[in-house]
Amino acid sequence: MGESVDSKTRLEEGRNIPPALKKLLEWDVVMTKQFVSFMLNFVPLRSLRTHCKVLEYSCHGIAWLAGWLAFCWMIDKPDWYQMQVNLFIGLLTDIVMVAVIKAATRRRRPAINDDPLCFGPDKFSFPSGHVSRGVFITTFLIVLDPVTVVFWPPLMAWTVALCISRLILYRHHILDVLGGILLGLFNALLISILWFDQEGSIWLINWITDERVAGAEYAV
C-alpha cells in the first residue's frame, strides 16, 4: 500500500473554485502537514500513531449504528429507552448530514491509497465523519443525557485522541476536523430540539416491538 500527501488540495477536475476558497484550502493543506510533522516530534504522539487504526474503528459509523441497534434490542430496560432512542436517532442524523455535505463539497482526502486490494474509508474528506460522530456521542453522554461523571474524562480523552488521529493518519485536513467538531455540536443541538421524552421513547420502542411480534404471529 502506498500513501502520499499532496502538496495542494486535490479537488475534482473541472470544478470552479473561488480564488479565496482555493487559497484557504491550499493553506489548510500546508498547515496540516506542518502540524502533523510538529506533533510527531513528541514521543507520546508517535506512539499514538500505532493505535490510530484502533481509534478509527472505535468510531466507525456502521459499527456504532449496528452495535447500538443491537444494544437497544437486547437491553430491555424502560429507564434506558430515552437514552437509547435519542442516541440512535443522533447516529442516523450524523450519517445523513455527513453524507450530504461530503457529496456537496467533494473535497479529496490528503492521502492517496494506491493499493486496489485495500478497502479504506470513502474518498471524500470534508467533514470528518469520525470526528462529528465522536463529538456528538461525547456531548450526548456528558450534556444531553449525562452518564456518571467518572466517565467524562475518558470520553473527552477519546474524542481528543480521535481528532488527532485523523490528522496523523492523513485521513483529513485540519479544516475537515474542525468541520466535524462543529457538525457534531450542531447534531447534539438538533437532537436536543427533536428530543424524545420518556413517554415518547417508550411508545416508539413498544410500537416497533409490537410490529415485530405481530408479524411473527401472522407468519405462524
mmCIF file of C-alpha atoms in Angstrom:
data_model
loop_
_atom_site.group_PDB
_atom_site.id
_atom_site.type_symbol
_atom_site.label_atom_id
_atom_site.label_comp_id
_atom_site.label_asym_id
_atom_site.label_seq_id
_atom_site.Cartn_x
_atom_site.Cartn_y
_atom_site.Cartn_z
ATOM 1 C CA MET A 1 0.000 0.000 0.000
ATOM 2 C CA GLY A 2 1.449 3.342 -0.985
ATOM 3 C CA GLU A 3 0.292 6.541 0.660
ATOM 4 C CA SER A 4 1.492 10.027 -0.190
ATOM 5 C CA VAL A 5 0.399 13.506 0.768
ATOM 6 C CA ASP A 6 -0.342 16.021 -1.957
ATOM 7 C CA SER A 7 1.343 19.409 -1.891
ATOM 8 C CA LYS A 8 -2.011 21.042 -2.515
ATOM 9 C CA THR A 9 -5.648 20.196 -2.125
ATOM 10 C CA ARG A 10 -6.880 17.664 -4.671
ATOM 11 C CA LEU A 11 -10.272 18.786 -5.939
ATOM 12 C CA GLU A 12 -12.433 17.308 -8.635
ATOM 13 C CA GLU A 13 -11.092 18.266 -12.030
ATOM 14 C CA GLY A 14 -13.088 20.914 -13.813
ATOM 15 C CA ARG A 15 -14.635 22.391 -10.666
ATOM 16 C CA ASN A 16 -14.699 26.157 -10.488
ATOM 17 C CA ILE A 17 -13.241 27.034 -7.087
ATOM 18 C CA PRO A 18 -13.409 30.688 -5.958
ATOM 19 C CA PRO A 19 -9.879 32.104 -5.533
ATOM 20 C CA ALA A 20 -10.381 32.904 -1.845
ATOM 21 C CA LEU A 21 -11.617 29.389 -1.089
ATOM 22 C CA LYS A 22 -8.822 27.845 -3.146
ATOM 23 C CA LYS A 23 -6.249 29.838 -1.201
ATOM 24 C CA LEU A 24 -7.837 28.761 2.088
ATOM 25 C CA LEU A 25 -7.764 25.097 1.079
ATOM 26 C CA GLU A 26 -4.141 25.326 -0.015
ATOM 27 C CA TRP A 27 -3.269 26.981 3.307
ATOM 28 C CA ASP A 28 -5.108 24.167 5.080
ATOM 29 C CA VAL A 29 -3.002 21.542 3.298
ATOM 30 C CA VAL A 30 0.256 23.269 4.225
ATOM 31 C CA MET A 31 -0.785 23.817 7.840
ATOM 32 C CA THR A 32 -1.941 20.218 8.171
ATOM 33 C CA LYS A 33 1.438 18.910 7.024
ATOM 34 C CA GLN A 34 3.301 21.271 9.340
ATOM 35 C CA PHE A 35 1.042 20.475 12.281
ATOM 36 C CA VAL A 36 1.404 16.713 11.858
ATOM 37 C CA SER A 37 5.187 16.976 11.441
ATOM 38 C CA PHE A 38 5.383 19.072 14.598
ATOM 39 C CA MET A 39 3.149 16.741 16.609
ATOM 40 C CA LEU A 40 5.132 13.665 15.589
ATOM 41 C CA ASN A 41 8.198 15.170 17.251
ATOM 42 C CA PHE A 42 6.647 14.200 20.570
ATOM 43 C CA VAL A 43 7.229 10.597 21.587
ATOM 44 C CA PRO A 44 3.754 10.028 23.121
ATOM 45 C CA LEU A 45 2.108 11.141 19.884
ATOM 46 C CA ARG A 46 4.414 8.968 17.792
ATOM 47 C CA SER A 47 3.284 6.019 19.883
ATOM 48 C CA LEU A 48 -0.327 7.144 19.418
ATOM 49 C CA ARG A 49 0.115 6.641 15.687
ATOM 50 C CA THR A 50 0.364 2.886 16.222
ATOM 51 C CA HIS A 51 -3.064 2.966 17.858
ATOM 52 C CA CYS A 52 -4.724 5.260 15.329
ATOM 53 C CA LYS A 53 -6.369 2.397 13.470
ATOM 54 C CA VAL A 54 -7.957 1.226 16.719
ATOM 55 C CA LEU A 55 -9.286 4.750 17.274
ATOM 56 C CA GLU A 56 -10.583 4.742 13.706
ATOM 57 C CA TYR A 57 -12.506 1.520 14.268
ATOM 58 C CA SER A 58 -13.776 2.754 17.644
ATOM 59 C CA CYS A 59 -15.871 5.438 15.949
ATOM 60 C CA HIS A 60 -16.808 3.766 12.686
ATOM 61 C CA GLY A 61 -20.332 4.708 11.625
ATOM 62 C CA ILE A 62 -21.533 1.228 10.672
ATOM 63 C CA ALA A 63 -20.084 -0.309 13.834
ATOM 64 C CA TRP A 64 -21.781 2.258 16.058
ATOM 65 C CA LEU A 65 -25.107 2.084 14.243
ATOM 66 C CA ALA A 66 -25.267 -1.715 14.186
ATOM 67 C CA GLY A 67 -23.846 -2.060 17.685
ATOM 68 C CA TRP A 68 -26.237 0.460 19.196
ATOM 69 C CA LEU A 69 -29.207 -1.102 17.430
ATOM 70 C CA ALA A 70 -28.206 -4.494 18.845
ATOM 71 C CA PHE A 71 -27.772 -2.919 22.286
ATOM 72 C CA CYS A 72 -31.267 -1.400 22.121
ATOM 73 C CA TRP A 73 -32.685 -4.733 21.002
ATOM 74 C CA MET A 74 -31.026 -6.809 23.723
ATOM 75 C CA ILE A 75 -31.257 -4.459 26.726
ATOM 76 C CA ASP A 76 -34.922 -4.123 27.600
ATOM 77 C CA LYS A 77 -34.868 -1.572 30.418
ATOM 78 C CA PRO A 78 -37.565 1.131 30.226
ATOM 79 C CA ASP A 79 -35.356 3.524 32.202
ATOM 80 C CA TRP A 80 -32.849 3.398 29.337
ATOM 81 C CA TYR A 81 -35.318 3.816 26.475
ATOM 82 C CA GLN A 82 -34.933 7.585 26.313
ATOM 83 C CA MET A 83 -31.162 7.395 26.032
ATOM 84 C CA GLN A 84 -31.273 4.502 23.574
ATOM 85 C CA VAL A 85 -33.788 6.114 21.222
ATOM 86 C CA ASN A 86 -32.279 9.599 21.136
ATOM 87 C CA LEU A 87 -28.699 8.436 20.684
ATOM 88 C CA PHE A 88 -29.773 6.117 17.881
ATOM 89 C CA ILE A 89 -31.594 8.954 16.119
ATOM 90 C CA GLY A 90 -28.480 11.102 16.545
ATOM 91 C CA LEU A 91 -26.316 8.442 14.929
ATOM 92 C CA LEU A 92 -28.700 8.369 11.973
ATOM 93 C CA THR A 93 -28.768 12.156 11.549
ATOM 94 C CA ASP A 94 -24.969 12.246 11.792
ATOM 95 C CA ILE A 95 -24.546 9.733 8.971
ATOM 96 C CA VAL A 96 -27.073 11.539 6.777
ATOM 97 C CA MET A 97 -25.588 15.007 7.323
ATOM 98 C CA VAL A 98 -22.012 13.842 6.759
ATOM 99 C CA ALA A 99 -23.002 12.042 3.550
ATOM 100 C CA VAL A 100 -24.872 15.065 2.194
ATOM 101 C CA ILE A 101 -22.080 17.532 2.999
ATOM 102 C CA LYS A 102 -19.383 15.256 1.573
ATOM 103 C CA ALA A 103 -21.382 14.809 -1.625
ATOM 104 C CA ALA A 104 -21.782 18.578 -1.904
ATOM 105 C CA THR A 105 -18.182 19.585 -1.133
ATOM 106 C CA ARG A 106 -16.351 16.583 -2.664
ATOM 107 C CA ARG A 107 -13.046 17.515 -1.087
ATOM 108 C CA ARG A 108 -10.436 14.809 -1.573
ATOM 109 C CA ARG A 109 -8.571 13.211 1.305
ATOM 110 C CA PRO A 110 -4.939 14.291 1.822
ATOM 111 C CA ALA A 111 -3.556 10.760 1.414
ATOM 112 C CA ILE A 112 -3.752 8.571 -1.679
ATOM 113 C CA ASN A 113 -4.225 4.846 -1.276
ATOM 114 C CA ASP A 114 -2.778 3.130 -4.340
ATOM 115 C CA ASP A 115 -3.465 -0.416 -3.182
ATOM 116 C CA PRO A 116 -6.510 -1.719 -5.122
ATOM 117 C CA LEU A 117 -6.921 -4.567 -2.623
ATOM 118 C CA CYS A 118 -7.131 -2.254 0.377
ATOM 119 C CA PHE A 119 -10.637 -1.145 1.266
ATOM 120 C CA GLY A 120 -10.467 2.015 3.329
ATOM 121 C CA PRO A 121 -12.718 4.980 4.046
ATOM 122 C CA ASP A 122 -14.619 6.830 1.353
ATOM 123 C CA LYS A 123 -12.633 9.192 -0.857
ATOM 124 C CA PHE A 124 -14.151 12.451 0.372
ATOM 125 C CA SER A 125 -12.730 14.355 3.289
ATOM 126 C CA PHE A 126 -14.936 17.236 4.459
ATOM 127 C CA PRO A 127 -16.202 16.997 7.124
ATOM 128 C CA SER A 128 -14.681 14.225 9.213
ATOM 129 C CA GLY A 129 -17.465 11.768 9.981
ATOM 130 C CA HIS A 130 -15.447 10.097 12.727
ATOM 131 C CA VAL A 131 -14.910 13.420 14.475
ATOM 132 C CA SER A 132 -18.520 14.570 14.119
ATOM 133 C CA ARG A 133 -19.717 11.240 15.497
ATOM 134 C CA GLY A 134 -17.238 11.247 18.365
ATOM 135 C CA VAL A 135 -18.088 14.821 19.347
ATOM 136 C CA PHE A 136 -21.807 14.080 19.175
ATOM 137 C CA ILE A 137 -21.549 10.916 21.294
ATOM 138 C CA THR A 138 -19.393 12.648 23.898
ATOM 139 C CA THR A 139 -21.675 15.699 24.028
ATOM 140 C CA PHE A 140 -24.711 13.441 24.290
ATOM 141 C CA LEU A 141 -23.282 11.425 27.185
ATOM 142 C CA ILE A 142 -21.983 14.478 29.055
ATOM 143 C CA VAL A 143 -24.609 17.149 28.341
ATOM 144 C CA LEU A 144 -27.841 15.729 26.906
ATOM 145 C CA ASP A 145 -28.153 12.519 28.918
ATOM 146 C CA PRO A 146 -25.234 12.648 31.370
ATOM 147 C CA VAL A 147 -23.523 9.472 32.467
ATOM 148 C CA THR A 148 -21.660 9.229 35.770
ATOM 149 C CA VAL A 149 -19.027 11.958 35.974
ATOM 150 C CA VAL A 150 -16.257 9.377 36.296
ATOM 151 C CA PHE A 151 -16.751 8.572 32.592
ATOM 152 C CA TRP A 152 -16.386 12.180 31.444
ATOM 153 C CA PRO A 153 -12.550 12.332 31.324
ATOM 154 C CA PRO A 154 -12.239 9.084 29.296
ATOM 155 C CA LEU A 155 -14.901 10.304 26.876
ATOM 156 C CA MET A 156 -13.165 13.646 26.360
ATOM 157 C CA ALA A 157 -9.752 11.991 26.059
ATOM 158 C CA TRP A 158 -11.151 9.576 23.463
ATOM 159 C CA THR A 159 -12.591 12.445 21.430
ATOM 160 C CA VAL A 160 -9.380 14.499 21.516
ATOM 161 C CA ALA A 161 -7.283 11.453 20.585
ATOM 162 C CA LEU A 162 -9.722 10.677 17.776
ATOM 163 C CA CYS A 163 -9.355 14.192 16.344
ATOM 164 C CA ILE A 164 -5.557 13.997 16.448
ATOM 165 C CA SER A 165 -5.540 10.503 14.953
ATOM 166 C CA ARG A 166 -7.488 11.657 11.888
ATOM 167 C CA LEU A 167 -4.675 14.105 11.157
ATOM 168 C CA ILE A 168 -1.821 11.742 11.994
ATOM 169 C CA LEU A 169 -3.269 9.102 9.664
ATOM 170 C CA TYR A 170 -3.630 11.784 6.967
ATOM 171 C CA ARG A 171 -7.294 10.920 6.658
ATOM 172 C CA HIS A 172 -8.250 14.581 6.972
ATOM 173 C CA HIS A 173 -7.022 18.144 6.877
ATOM 174 C CA ILE A 174 -7.345 20.498 9.824
ATOM 175 C CA LEU A 175 -10.460 22.174 8.396
ATOM 176 C CA ASP A 176 -12.080 18.758 7.944
ATOM 177 C CA VAL A 177 -11.593 18.029 11.634
ATOM 178 C CA LEU A 178 -12.855 21.464 12.668
ATOM 179 C CA GLY A 179 -15.868 20.972 10.409
ATOM 180 C CA GLY A 180 -16.508 17.614 12.062
ATOM 181 C CA ILE A 181 -16.381 19.199 15.519
ATOM 182 C CA LEU A 182 -18.898 21.877 14.539
ATOM 183 C CA LEU A 183 -21.160 19.330 12.864
ATOM 184 C CA GLY A 184 -21.084 17.086 15.937
ATOM 185 C CA LEU A 185 -22.071 20.005 18.164
ATOM 186 C CA PHE A 186 -24.808 21.003 15.724
ATOM 187 C CA ASN A 187 -26.118 17.441 15.698
ATOM 188 C CA ALA A 188 -26.253 17.458 19.502
ATOM 189 C CA LEU A 189 -28.228 20.714 19.355
ATOM 190 C CA LEU A 190 -30.558 19.211 16.744
ATOM 191 C CA ILE A 191 -31.207 16.128 18.881
ATOM 192 C CA SER A 192 -31.882 18.322 21.915
ATOM 193 C CA ILE A 193 -34.619 20.021 19.860
ATOM 194 C CA LEU A 194 -36.035 16.767 18.466
ATOM 195 C CA TRP A 195 -35.677 15.038 21.840
ATOM 196 C CA PHE A 196 -37.995 12.100 22.528
ATOM 197 C CA ASP A 197 -39.118 12.235 26.145
ATOM 198 C CA GLN A 198 -39.549 9.103 28.245
ATOM 199 C CA GLU A 199 -43.162 8.609 27.222
ATOM 200 C CA GLY A 200 -42.386 9.097 23.540
ATOM 201 C CA SER A 201 -39.388 6.758 23.710
ATOM 202 C CA ILE A 202 -41.431 4.027 25.391
ATOM 203 C CA TRP A 203 -44.183 4.443 22.799
ATOM 204 C CA LEU A 204 -41.702 4.219 19.914
ATOM 205 C CA ILE A 205 -39.940 1.116 21.218
ATOM 206 C CA ASN A 206 -43.235 -0.579 22.082
ATOM 207 C CA TRP A 207 -44.582 0.249 18.622
ATOM 208 C CA ILE A 208 -41.518 -1.286 16.958
ATOM 209 C CA THR A 209 -41.704 -4.323 19.235
ATOM 210 C CA ASP A 210 -45.423 -4.779 18.639
ATOM 211 C CA GLU A 211 -44.869 -4.640 14.881
ATOM 212 C CA ARG A 212 -42.231 -7.350 15.159
ATOM 213 C CA VAL A 213 -44.371 -9.598 17.359
ATOM 214 C CA ALA A 214 -47.454 -9.086 15.233
ATOM 215 C CA GLY A 215 -45.515 -10.046 12.136
ATOM 216 C CA ALA A 216 -44.211 -13.177 13.786
ATOM 217 C CA GLU A 217 -47.687 -14.232 14.896
ATOM 218 C CA TYR A 218 -49.061 -13.581 11.433
ATOM 219 C CA ALA A 219 -46.342 -15.738 9.904
ATOM 220 C CA VAL A 220 -47.253 -18.590 12.241
#
